[in-house]
Coordinates of C-alpha atoms in Angstrom, one line a residue:
X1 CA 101.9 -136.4 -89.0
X2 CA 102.8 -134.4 -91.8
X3 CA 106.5 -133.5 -93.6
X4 CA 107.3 -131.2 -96.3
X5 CA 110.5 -132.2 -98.2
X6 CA 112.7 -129.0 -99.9
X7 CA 115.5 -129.2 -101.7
X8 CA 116.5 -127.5 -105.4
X9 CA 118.8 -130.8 -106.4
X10 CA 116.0 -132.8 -108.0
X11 CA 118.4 -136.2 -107.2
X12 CA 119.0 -135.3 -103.9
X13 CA 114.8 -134.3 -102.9
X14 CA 114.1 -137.8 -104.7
X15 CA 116.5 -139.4 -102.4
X16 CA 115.7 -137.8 -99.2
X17 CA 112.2 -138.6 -100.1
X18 CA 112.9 -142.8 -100.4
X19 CA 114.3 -142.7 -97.2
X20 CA 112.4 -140.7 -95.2
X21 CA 109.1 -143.1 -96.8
X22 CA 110.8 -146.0 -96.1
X23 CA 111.8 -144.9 -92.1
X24 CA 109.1 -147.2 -88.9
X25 CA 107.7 -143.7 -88.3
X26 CA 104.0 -141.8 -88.1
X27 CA 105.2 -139.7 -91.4
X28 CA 103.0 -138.8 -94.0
X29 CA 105.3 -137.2 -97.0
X30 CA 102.6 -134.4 -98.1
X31 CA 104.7 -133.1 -101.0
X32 CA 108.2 -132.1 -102.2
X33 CA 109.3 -128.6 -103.6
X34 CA 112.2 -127.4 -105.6
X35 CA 112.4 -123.9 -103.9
X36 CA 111.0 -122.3 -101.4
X37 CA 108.0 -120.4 -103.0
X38 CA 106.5 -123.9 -103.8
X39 CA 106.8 -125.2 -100.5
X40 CA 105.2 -122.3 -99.1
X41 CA 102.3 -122.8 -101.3
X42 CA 101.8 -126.6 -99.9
X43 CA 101.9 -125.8 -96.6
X44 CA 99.4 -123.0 -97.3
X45 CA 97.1 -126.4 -98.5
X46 CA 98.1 -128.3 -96.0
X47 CA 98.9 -128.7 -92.3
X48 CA 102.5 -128.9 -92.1
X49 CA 104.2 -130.2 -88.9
X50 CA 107.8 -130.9 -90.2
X51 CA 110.0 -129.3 -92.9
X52 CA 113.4 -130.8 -94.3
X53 CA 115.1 -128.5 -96.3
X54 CA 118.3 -127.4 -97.7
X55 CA 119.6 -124.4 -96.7
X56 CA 120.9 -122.9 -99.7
X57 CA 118.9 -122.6 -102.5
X58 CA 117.8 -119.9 -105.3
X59 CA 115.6 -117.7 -105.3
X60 CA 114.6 -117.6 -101.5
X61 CA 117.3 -119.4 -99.2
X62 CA 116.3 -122.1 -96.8
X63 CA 116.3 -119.2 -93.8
X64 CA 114.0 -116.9 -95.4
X65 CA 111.6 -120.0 -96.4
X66 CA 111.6 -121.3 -92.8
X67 CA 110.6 -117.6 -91.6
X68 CA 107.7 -117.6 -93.8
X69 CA 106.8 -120.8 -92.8
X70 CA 107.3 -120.3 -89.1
X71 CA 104.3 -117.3 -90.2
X72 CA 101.9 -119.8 -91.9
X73 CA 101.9 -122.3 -89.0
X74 CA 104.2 -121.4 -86.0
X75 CA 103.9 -124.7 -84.5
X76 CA 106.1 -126.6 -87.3
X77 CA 109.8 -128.1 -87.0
X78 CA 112.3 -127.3 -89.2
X79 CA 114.9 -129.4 -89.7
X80 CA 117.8 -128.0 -91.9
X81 CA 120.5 -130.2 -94.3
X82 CA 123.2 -128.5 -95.9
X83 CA 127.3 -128.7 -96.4
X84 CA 130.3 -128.3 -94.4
X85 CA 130.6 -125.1 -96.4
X86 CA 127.4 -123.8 -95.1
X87 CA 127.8 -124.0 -91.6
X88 CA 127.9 -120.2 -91.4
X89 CA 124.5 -120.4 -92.1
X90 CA 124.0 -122.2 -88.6
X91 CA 124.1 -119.2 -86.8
X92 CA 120.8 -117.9 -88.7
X93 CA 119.0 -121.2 -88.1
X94 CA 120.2 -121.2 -84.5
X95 CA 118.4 -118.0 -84.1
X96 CA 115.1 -119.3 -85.7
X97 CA 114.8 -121.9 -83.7
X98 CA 115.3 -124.4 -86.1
X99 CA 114.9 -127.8 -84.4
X100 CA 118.1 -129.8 -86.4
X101 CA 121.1 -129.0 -88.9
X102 CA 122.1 -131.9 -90.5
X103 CA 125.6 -132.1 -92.9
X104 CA 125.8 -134.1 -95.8
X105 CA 125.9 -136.6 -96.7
X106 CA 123.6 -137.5 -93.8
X107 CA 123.7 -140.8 -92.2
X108 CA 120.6 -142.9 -92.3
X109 CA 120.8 -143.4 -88.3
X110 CA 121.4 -140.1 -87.5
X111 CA 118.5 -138.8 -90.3
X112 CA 116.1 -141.5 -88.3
X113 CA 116.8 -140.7 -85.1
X114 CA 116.3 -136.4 -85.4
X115 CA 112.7 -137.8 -87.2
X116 CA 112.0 -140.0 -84.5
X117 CA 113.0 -137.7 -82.1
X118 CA 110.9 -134.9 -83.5
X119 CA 108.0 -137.2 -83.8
X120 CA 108.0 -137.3 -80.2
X121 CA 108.2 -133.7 -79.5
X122 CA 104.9 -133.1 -82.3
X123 CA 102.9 -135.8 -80.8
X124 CA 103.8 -134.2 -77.1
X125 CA 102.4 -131.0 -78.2
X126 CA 99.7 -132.5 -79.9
X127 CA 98.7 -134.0 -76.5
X128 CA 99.0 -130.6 -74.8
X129 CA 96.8 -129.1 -77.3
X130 CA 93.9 -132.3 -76.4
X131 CA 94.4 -131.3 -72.9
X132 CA 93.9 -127.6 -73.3
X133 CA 91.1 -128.9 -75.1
X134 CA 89.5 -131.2 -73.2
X135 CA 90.0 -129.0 -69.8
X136 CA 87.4 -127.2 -71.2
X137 CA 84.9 -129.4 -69.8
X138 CA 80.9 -128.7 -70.8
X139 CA 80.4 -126.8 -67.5
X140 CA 83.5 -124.9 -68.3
X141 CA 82.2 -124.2 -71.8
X142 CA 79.2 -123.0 -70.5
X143 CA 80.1 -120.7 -67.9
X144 CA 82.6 -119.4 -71.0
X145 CA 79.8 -119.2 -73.0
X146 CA 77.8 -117.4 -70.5
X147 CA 80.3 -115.1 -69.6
X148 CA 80.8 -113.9 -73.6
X149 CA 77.2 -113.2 -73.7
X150 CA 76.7 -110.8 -70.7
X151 CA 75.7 -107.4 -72.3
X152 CA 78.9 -105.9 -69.9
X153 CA 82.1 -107.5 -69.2
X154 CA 81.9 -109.6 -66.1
X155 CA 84.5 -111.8 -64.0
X156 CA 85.4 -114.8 -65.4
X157 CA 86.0 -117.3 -63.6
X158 CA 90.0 -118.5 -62.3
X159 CA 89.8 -121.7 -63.4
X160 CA 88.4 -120.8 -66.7
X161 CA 90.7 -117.9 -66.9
X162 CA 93.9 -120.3 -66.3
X163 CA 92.7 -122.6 -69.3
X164 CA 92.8 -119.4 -71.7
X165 CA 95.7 -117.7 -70.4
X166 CA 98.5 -116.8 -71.7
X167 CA 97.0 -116.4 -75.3
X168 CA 99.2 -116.8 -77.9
X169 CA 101.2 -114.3 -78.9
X170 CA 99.8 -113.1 -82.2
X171 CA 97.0 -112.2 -79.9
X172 CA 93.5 -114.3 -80.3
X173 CA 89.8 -113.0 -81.6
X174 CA 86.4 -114.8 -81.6
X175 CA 85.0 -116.2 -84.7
X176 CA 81.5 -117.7 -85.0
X177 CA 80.4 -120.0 -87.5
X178 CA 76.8 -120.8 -88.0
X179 CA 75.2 -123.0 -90.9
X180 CA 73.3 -121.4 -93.3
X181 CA 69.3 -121.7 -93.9
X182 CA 69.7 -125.2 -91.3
X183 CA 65.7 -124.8 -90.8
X184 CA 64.2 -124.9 -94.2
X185 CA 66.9 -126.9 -95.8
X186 CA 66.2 -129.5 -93.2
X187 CA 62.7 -129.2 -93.0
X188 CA 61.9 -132.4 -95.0
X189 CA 64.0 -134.5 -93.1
X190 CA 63.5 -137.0 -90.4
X191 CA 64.8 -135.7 -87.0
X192 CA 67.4 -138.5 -86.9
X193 CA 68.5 -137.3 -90.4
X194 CA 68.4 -133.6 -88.6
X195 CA 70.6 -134.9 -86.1
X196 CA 73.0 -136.7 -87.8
X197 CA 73.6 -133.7 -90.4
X198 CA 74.1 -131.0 -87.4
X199 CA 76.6 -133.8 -85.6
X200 CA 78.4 -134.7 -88.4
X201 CA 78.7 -130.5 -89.2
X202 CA 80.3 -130.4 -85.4
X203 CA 82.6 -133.3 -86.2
X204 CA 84.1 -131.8 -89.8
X205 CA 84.7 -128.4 -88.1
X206 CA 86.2 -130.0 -85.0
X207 CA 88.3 -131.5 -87.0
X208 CA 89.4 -129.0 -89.3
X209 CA 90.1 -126.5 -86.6
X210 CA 92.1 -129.2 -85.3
X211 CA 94.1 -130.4 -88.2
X212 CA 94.8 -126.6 -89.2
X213 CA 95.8 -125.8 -85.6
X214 CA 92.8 -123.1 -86.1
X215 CA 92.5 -122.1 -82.2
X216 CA 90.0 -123.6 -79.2
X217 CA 87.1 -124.8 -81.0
X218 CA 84.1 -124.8 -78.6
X219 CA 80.4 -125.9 -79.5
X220 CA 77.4 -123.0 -78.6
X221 CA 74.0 -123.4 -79.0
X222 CA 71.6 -123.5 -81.4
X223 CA 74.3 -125.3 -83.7
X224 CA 76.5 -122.5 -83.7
X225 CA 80.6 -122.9 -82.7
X226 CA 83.3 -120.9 -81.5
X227 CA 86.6 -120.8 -82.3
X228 CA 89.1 -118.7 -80.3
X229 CA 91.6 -117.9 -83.0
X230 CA 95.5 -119.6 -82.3
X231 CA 96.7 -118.6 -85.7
X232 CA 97.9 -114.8 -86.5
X233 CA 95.0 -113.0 -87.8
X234 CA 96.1 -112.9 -91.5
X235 CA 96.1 -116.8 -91.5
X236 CA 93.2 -117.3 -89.3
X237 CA 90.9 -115.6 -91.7
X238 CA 92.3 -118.0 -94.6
X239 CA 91.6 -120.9 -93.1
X240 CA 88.1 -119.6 -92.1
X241 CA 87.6 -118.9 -96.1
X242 CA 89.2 -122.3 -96.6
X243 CA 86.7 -123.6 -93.9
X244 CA 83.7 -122.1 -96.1
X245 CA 84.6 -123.3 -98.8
X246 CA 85.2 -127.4 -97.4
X247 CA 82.2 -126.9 -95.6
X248 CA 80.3 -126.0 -99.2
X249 CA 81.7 -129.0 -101.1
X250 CA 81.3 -131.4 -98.4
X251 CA 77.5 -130.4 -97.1
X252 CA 74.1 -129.4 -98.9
X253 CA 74.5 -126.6 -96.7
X254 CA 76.6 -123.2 -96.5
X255 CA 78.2 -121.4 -93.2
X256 CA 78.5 -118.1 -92.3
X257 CA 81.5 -116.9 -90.0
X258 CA 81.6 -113.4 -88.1
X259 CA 84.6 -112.5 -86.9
X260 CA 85.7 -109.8 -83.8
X261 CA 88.8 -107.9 -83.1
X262 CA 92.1 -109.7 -82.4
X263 CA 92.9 -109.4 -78.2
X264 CA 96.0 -109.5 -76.5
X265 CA 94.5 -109.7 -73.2
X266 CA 91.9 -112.2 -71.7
X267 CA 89.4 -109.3 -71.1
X268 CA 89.3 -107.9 -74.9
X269 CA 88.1 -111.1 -75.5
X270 CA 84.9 -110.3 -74.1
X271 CA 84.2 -107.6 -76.9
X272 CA 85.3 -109.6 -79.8
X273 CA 82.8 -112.1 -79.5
X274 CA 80.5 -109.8 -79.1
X275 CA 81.8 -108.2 -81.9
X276 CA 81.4 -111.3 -84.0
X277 CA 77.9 -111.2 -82.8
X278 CA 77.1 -108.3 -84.3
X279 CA 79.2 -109.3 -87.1
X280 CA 77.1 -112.1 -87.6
X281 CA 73.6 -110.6 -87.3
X282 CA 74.8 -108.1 -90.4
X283 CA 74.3 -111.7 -92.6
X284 CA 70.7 -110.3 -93.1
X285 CA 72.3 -107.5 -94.7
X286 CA 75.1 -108.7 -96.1
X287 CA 74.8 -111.7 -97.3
X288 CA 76.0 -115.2 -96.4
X289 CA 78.4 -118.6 -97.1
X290 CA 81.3 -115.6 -96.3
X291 CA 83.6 -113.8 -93.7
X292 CA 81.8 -110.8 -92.0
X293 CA 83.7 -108.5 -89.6
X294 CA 84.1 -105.2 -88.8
X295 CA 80.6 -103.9 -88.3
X296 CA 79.3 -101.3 -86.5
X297 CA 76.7 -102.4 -84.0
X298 CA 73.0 -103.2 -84.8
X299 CA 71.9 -101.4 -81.4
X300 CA 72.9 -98.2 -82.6
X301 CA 70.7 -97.8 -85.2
X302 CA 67.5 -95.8 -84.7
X303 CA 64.8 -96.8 -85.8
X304 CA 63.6 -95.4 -89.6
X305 CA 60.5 -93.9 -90.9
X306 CA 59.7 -94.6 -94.5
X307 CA 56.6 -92.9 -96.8
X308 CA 56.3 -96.0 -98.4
X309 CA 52.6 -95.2 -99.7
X310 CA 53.5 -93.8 -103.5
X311 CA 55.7 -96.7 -103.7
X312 CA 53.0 -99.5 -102.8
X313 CA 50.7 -97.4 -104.9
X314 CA 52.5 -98.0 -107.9
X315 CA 53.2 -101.4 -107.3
X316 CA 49.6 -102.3 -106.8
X317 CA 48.8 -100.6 -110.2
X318 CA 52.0 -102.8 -112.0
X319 CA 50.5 -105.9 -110.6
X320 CA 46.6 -105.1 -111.2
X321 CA 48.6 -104.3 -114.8
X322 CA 50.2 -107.7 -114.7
X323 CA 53.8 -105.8 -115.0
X324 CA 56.5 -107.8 -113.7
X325 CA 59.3 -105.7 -114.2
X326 CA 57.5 -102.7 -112.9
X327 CA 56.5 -104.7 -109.7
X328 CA 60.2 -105.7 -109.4
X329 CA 61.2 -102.3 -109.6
X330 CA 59.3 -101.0 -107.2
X331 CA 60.3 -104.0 -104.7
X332 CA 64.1 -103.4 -105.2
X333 CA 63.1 -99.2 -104.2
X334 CA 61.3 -100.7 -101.0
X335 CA 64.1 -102.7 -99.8
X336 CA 67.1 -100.4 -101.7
X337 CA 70.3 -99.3 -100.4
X338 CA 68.7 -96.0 -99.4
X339 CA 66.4 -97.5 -97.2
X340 CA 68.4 -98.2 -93.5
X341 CA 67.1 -101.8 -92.7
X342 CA 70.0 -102.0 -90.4
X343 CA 67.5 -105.0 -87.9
X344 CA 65.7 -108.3 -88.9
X345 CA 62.8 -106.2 -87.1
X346 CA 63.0 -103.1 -89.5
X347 CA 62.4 -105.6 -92.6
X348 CA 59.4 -107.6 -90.9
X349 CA 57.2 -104.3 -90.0
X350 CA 58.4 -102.7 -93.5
X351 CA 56.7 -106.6 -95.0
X352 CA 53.9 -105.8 -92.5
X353 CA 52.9 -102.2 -93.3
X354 CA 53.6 -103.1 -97.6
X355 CA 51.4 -106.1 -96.9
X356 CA 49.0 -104.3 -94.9
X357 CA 48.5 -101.4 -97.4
X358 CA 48.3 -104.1 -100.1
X359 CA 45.8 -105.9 -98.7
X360 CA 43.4 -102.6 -97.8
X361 CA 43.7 -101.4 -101.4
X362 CA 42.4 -104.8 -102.8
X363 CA 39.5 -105.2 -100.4
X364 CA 38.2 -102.1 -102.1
X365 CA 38.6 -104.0 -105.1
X366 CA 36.2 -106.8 -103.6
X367 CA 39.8 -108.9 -103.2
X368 CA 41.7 -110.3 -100.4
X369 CA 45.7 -110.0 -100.7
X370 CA 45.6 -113.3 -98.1
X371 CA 43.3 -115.4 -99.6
X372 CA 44.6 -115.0 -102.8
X373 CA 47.9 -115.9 -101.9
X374 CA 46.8 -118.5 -99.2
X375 CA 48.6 -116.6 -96.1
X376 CA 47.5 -118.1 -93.3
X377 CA 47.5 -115.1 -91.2
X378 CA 48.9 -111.2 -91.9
X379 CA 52.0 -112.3 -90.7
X380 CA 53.0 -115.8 -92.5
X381 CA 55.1 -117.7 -90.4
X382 CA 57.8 -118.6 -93.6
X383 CA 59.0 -114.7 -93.0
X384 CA 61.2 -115.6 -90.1
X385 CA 62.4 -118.5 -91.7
X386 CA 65.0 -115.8 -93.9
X387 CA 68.2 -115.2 -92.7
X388 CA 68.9 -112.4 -95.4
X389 CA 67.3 -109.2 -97.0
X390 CA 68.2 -111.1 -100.5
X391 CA 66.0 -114.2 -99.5
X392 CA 63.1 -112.2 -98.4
X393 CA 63.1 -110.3 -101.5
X394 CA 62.8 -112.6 -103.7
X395 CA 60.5 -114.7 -101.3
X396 CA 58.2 -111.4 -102.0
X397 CA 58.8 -110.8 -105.4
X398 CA 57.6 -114.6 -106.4
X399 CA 54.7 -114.1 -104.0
X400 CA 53.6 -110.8 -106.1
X401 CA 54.3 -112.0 -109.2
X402 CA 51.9 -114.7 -108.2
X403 CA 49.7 -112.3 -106.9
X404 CA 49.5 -110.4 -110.5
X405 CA 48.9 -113.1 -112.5
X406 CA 46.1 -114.6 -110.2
X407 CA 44.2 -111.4 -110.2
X408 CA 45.6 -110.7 -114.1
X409 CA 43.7 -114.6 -114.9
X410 CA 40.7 -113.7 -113.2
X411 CA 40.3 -110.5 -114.4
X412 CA 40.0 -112.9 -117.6
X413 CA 38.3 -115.3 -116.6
X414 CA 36.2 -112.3 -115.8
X415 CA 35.9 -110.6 -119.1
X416 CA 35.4 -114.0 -120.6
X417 CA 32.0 -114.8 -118.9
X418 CA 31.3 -111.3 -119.7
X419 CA 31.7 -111.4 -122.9
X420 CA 29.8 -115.2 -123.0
X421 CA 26.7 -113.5 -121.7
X422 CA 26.8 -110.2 -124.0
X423 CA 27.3 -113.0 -126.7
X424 CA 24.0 -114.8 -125.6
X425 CA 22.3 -111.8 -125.0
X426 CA 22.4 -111.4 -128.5
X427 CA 21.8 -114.6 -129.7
X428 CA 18.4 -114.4 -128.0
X429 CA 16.9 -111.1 -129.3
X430 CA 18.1 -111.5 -133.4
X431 CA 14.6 -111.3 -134.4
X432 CA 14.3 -107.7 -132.3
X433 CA 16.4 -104.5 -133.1
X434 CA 19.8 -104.5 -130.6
X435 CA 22.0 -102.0 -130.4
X436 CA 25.5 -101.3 -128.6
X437 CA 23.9 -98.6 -126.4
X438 CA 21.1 -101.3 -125.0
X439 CA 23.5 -103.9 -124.9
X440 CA 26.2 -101.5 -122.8
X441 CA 22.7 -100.6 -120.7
X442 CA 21.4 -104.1 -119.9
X443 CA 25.4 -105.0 -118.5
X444 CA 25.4 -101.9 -116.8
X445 CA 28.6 -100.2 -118.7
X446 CA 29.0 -97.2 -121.2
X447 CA 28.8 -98.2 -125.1
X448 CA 32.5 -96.9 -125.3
X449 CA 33.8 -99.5 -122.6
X450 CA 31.5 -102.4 -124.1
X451 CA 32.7 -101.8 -127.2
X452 CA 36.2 -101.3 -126.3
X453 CA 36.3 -104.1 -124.1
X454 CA 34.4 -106.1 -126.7
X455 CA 36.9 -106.0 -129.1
X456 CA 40.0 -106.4 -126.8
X457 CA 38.5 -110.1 -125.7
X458 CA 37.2 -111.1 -129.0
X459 CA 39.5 -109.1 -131.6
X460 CA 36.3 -108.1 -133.5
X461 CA 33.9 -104.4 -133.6
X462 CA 31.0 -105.8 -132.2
X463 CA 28.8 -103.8 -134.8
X464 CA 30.5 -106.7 -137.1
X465 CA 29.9 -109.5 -134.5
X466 CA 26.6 -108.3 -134.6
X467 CA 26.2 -108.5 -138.0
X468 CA 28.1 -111.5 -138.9
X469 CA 25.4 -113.0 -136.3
X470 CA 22.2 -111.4 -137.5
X471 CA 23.5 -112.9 -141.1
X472 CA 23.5 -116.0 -139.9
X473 CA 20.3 -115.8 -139.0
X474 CA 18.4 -114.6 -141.5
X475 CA 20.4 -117.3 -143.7
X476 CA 18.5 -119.7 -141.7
X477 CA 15.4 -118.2 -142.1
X478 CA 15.8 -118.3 -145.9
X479 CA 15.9 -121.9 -145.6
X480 CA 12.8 -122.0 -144.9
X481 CA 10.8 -121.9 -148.1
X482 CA 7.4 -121.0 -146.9
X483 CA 8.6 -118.4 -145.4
X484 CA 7.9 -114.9 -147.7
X485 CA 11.7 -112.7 -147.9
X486 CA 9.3 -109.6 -146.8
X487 CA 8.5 -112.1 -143.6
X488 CA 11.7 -112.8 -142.9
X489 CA 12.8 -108.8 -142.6
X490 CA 10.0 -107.7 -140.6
X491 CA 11.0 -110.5 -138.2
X492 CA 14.5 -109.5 -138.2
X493 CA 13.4 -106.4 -137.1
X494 CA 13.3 -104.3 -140.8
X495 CA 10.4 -102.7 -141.9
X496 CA 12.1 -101.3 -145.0
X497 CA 12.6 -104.2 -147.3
X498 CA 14.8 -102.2 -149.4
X499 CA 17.0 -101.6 -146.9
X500 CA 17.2 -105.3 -145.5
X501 CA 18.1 -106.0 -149.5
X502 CA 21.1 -104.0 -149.3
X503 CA 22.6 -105.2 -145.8
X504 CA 22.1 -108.6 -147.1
X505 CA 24.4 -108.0 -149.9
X506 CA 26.5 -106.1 -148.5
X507 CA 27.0 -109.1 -146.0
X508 CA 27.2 -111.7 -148.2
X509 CA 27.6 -110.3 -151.9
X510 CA 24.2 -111.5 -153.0
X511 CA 20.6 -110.3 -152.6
X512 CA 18.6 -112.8 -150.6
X513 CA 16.6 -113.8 -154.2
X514 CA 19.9 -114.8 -155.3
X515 CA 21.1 -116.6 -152.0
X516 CA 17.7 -118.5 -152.4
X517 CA 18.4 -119.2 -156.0
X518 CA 22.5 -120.5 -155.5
X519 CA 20.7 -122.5 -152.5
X520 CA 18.0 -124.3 -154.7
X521 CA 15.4 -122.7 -152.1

């Protein structure tokens, strides 16, 4: 068990210290403190179930420290030391139920024996506390269970109700605590690996709620637990944050805690864990790996209507577009503040009717939204594997960004094997007279969006492509000596030679005699 040493005289804390380390007794010295601010901030780390202090000090006396202890854990012993000349402080201590007053200088016996004597009394609570524990046998903890979720308060039973009663008197509230994302983050796990993670989960909170006196710690289902709070409600909900924040650093896994009401009667009870029910089921909205409490309740909602159609339309055009921030934007208006997704249910037909719309739209286009993104049915099964709006969101907003840049690569893919074709279409006709207009014709477009789309794949007029390639060719053709330069325009398509001169040139700075004559031709 645990001792907190206090005492402003450094010599005095340093020698209280030796000899209570040295003492045959189950005492673990957790700290010492120079005044009474300090200790309280220890026992605020740490369980505390003894205190030694002196009872005058500066700052904050020994009496005022021991009432603000008595706040943080109400279970702890304080033992008092102090001069003849403070006995008038007895009175005070007397009153708080201080469990010693020792005068220095204090005698090694009588210093062992109060510690001795004090270890028996913790380890006799401590015992009580297992037995109120273990009387909650599973049957017990099932009818419990079954009792706190009836939709209306029902009877519970005597025996169950003797266990609970009399709750403390700070009152007590129900807190649930359920690991966060357990399905996907254990997913690639053996089921013995499954296991062993969900028991040793049970085992760390267990023991946490134990070693911080938390309340009645009582597994549910589905690797949930309740705790009925034994702690006043300002210190219970620290040591549930503290709770979130060991489970965080000692697991690859987060918890969530939702929190009712405080109770100062058995029956209240009832309503706070349902309260923490609710409080719980707001982690969709909310967020998790935190405290949530104080919420109003889901069933109360009505159901929403949403004209969601100018929304999707946009975002369809963003991701035929390829615009990711446009898509983003219109994802974050679908799922925004102003839209009351107040159930789990309200987000899965809102993904339904987006992803519905969606996929309609691109089957006009000659595209399906589920074979592109290799859905296995209109409702993919991964959706119900999100426990909040936040998860989902960016679930969807990876999915259509994928989707944009599928459709934005075959678009290219597209134009590419377009533009191959217009490309060869060409190639094949350079002794005949082509045009944009027949080209455009023969692919079925206008000249305007051949030409336009010509140059966006290529980066070139293709009036100049078509040049540049018809120069090629007639370079090859004056290669051939035998053949006349008359022969070689009317073949190309000109019938005035003079004109066929002149393109030449213009193409490659020399008449075609000259070409012929820098060539050795």
């Amino acid at each position: 068990m645990n001792i907190l040493l206090v005492d402003d005289e450094a010599i005095d804390l340093e020698w209280l210290r030796r000899r209570v380390s040295g003492f045959d007794l189950p005492l673990n010295v957790i700290g010492t403190a120079h005044n009474g601010f300090h200790a309280l901030k220890r026992m605020e780390a740490s369980r505390t179930d003894i205190i030694l202090s002196d009872i005058r000090m500066p700052i904050m006396s020994g009496i005022e420290f021991a009432r603000q202890a008595k706040e943080i854990h109400p279970s702890v012993k304080t033992v008092f030391i102090s001069g003849h000349e403070d006995f008038g402080y007895a009175k005070e201590a007397i009153q708080l139920n201080a469990h010693g007053y020792l005068l220095k200088p204090v005698e090694d016996t009588e210093l062992y024996e109060m510690l001795k004597a004090l270890c028996a009394k913790v380890e006799e609570e401590w015992e009580q506390n297992r037995s109120l524990t273990e009387a909650l046998s599973l049957v017990q903890q099932e009818l419990l269970l079954r009792w706190f979720n009836e939709a209306a308060q029902g009877t519970v039973e005597q025996h169950i109700r003797n266990v609970l009663l009399p709750l403390p008197g700070t009152g007590s509230a129900a807190a649930i605590i359920e690991p966060d994302d357990l399905e996907w983050k254990t997913r690639d796990m053996t089921e013995d690996q499954r296991r062993a993670l969900i028991a040793g989960l049970e085992r760390f909170i267990r023991k946490y709620a134990e070693d911080m006196q938390l309340g009645t710690f009582i597994p549910d289902h589905h690797a949930r637990y309740v705790v009925l709070a034994g702690q006043q409600e300002e210190r219970f909900t620290t040591l549930l944050d503290s709770l979130i924040q060991a489970v965080r650093d000692a697991f690859p896994l987060t918890v969530t805690i939702g929190i009712g009401k405080f109770a100062y009667e058995l029956e209240p009870l009832h309503k706070s864990y349902r309260q923490a029910q609710a409080a719980l089921s707001a982690k969709w909205l909310l967020g998790k790996n935190r405290i949530i409490r104080e919420v109003s309740d889901p069933a109360s909602q009505q159901t929403f209507s949403l004209n969601l159609e100018p929304t999707v339309d946009r975002m369809l055009k963003a991701i035929l577009e390829y615009d990711l921030v446009a898509i983003d934007d219109c994802l974050l208006q679908l799922f925004g503040k102003d839209v009351p997704l107040t159930r789990i249910t309200d987000v899965y037909d809102l993904i339904i009717r987006i992803t519905s719309k969606l996929h309609a739209d691109l089957q006009q286009m000659n595209e399906s939204l589920y074979e592109l993104l290799k859905w296995e049915s209109h409702q993919p099964v991964v959706l119900f594997q999100f426990e909040t709006v936040h998860d989902i969101l960016s679930w969807l907003r990876r999915r259509f960004f994928e989707l944009s840049e599928l459709l934005y690569m075959k678009r290219r893919k597209q134009k590419r094997k377009l533009i191959e074709g217009i490309m060869q279409y060409v190639e094949d006709r350079m002794e005949q007279k082509i045009t944009l207009k027949e080209v455009a014709a023969h692919f079925d477009f206008t000249p305007n969006y051949l030409g336009h789309l010509f140059k966006e794949e290529t980066g070139t007029h293709f009036s100049d492509f078509l040049n540049e390639r018809r120069t090629k060719h007639v370079c090859g053709l004056l290669s051939d000596p035998t053949l006349k330069i008359y022969e070689i325009a009317e073949r190309c398509g000109y019938k005035n030679i003079i004109y066929f001169n002149r393109q030449f040139k213009q193409s490659t700075g020399m008449a075609p005699g000259e070409y012929r004559k820098k060539h050795k031709i």
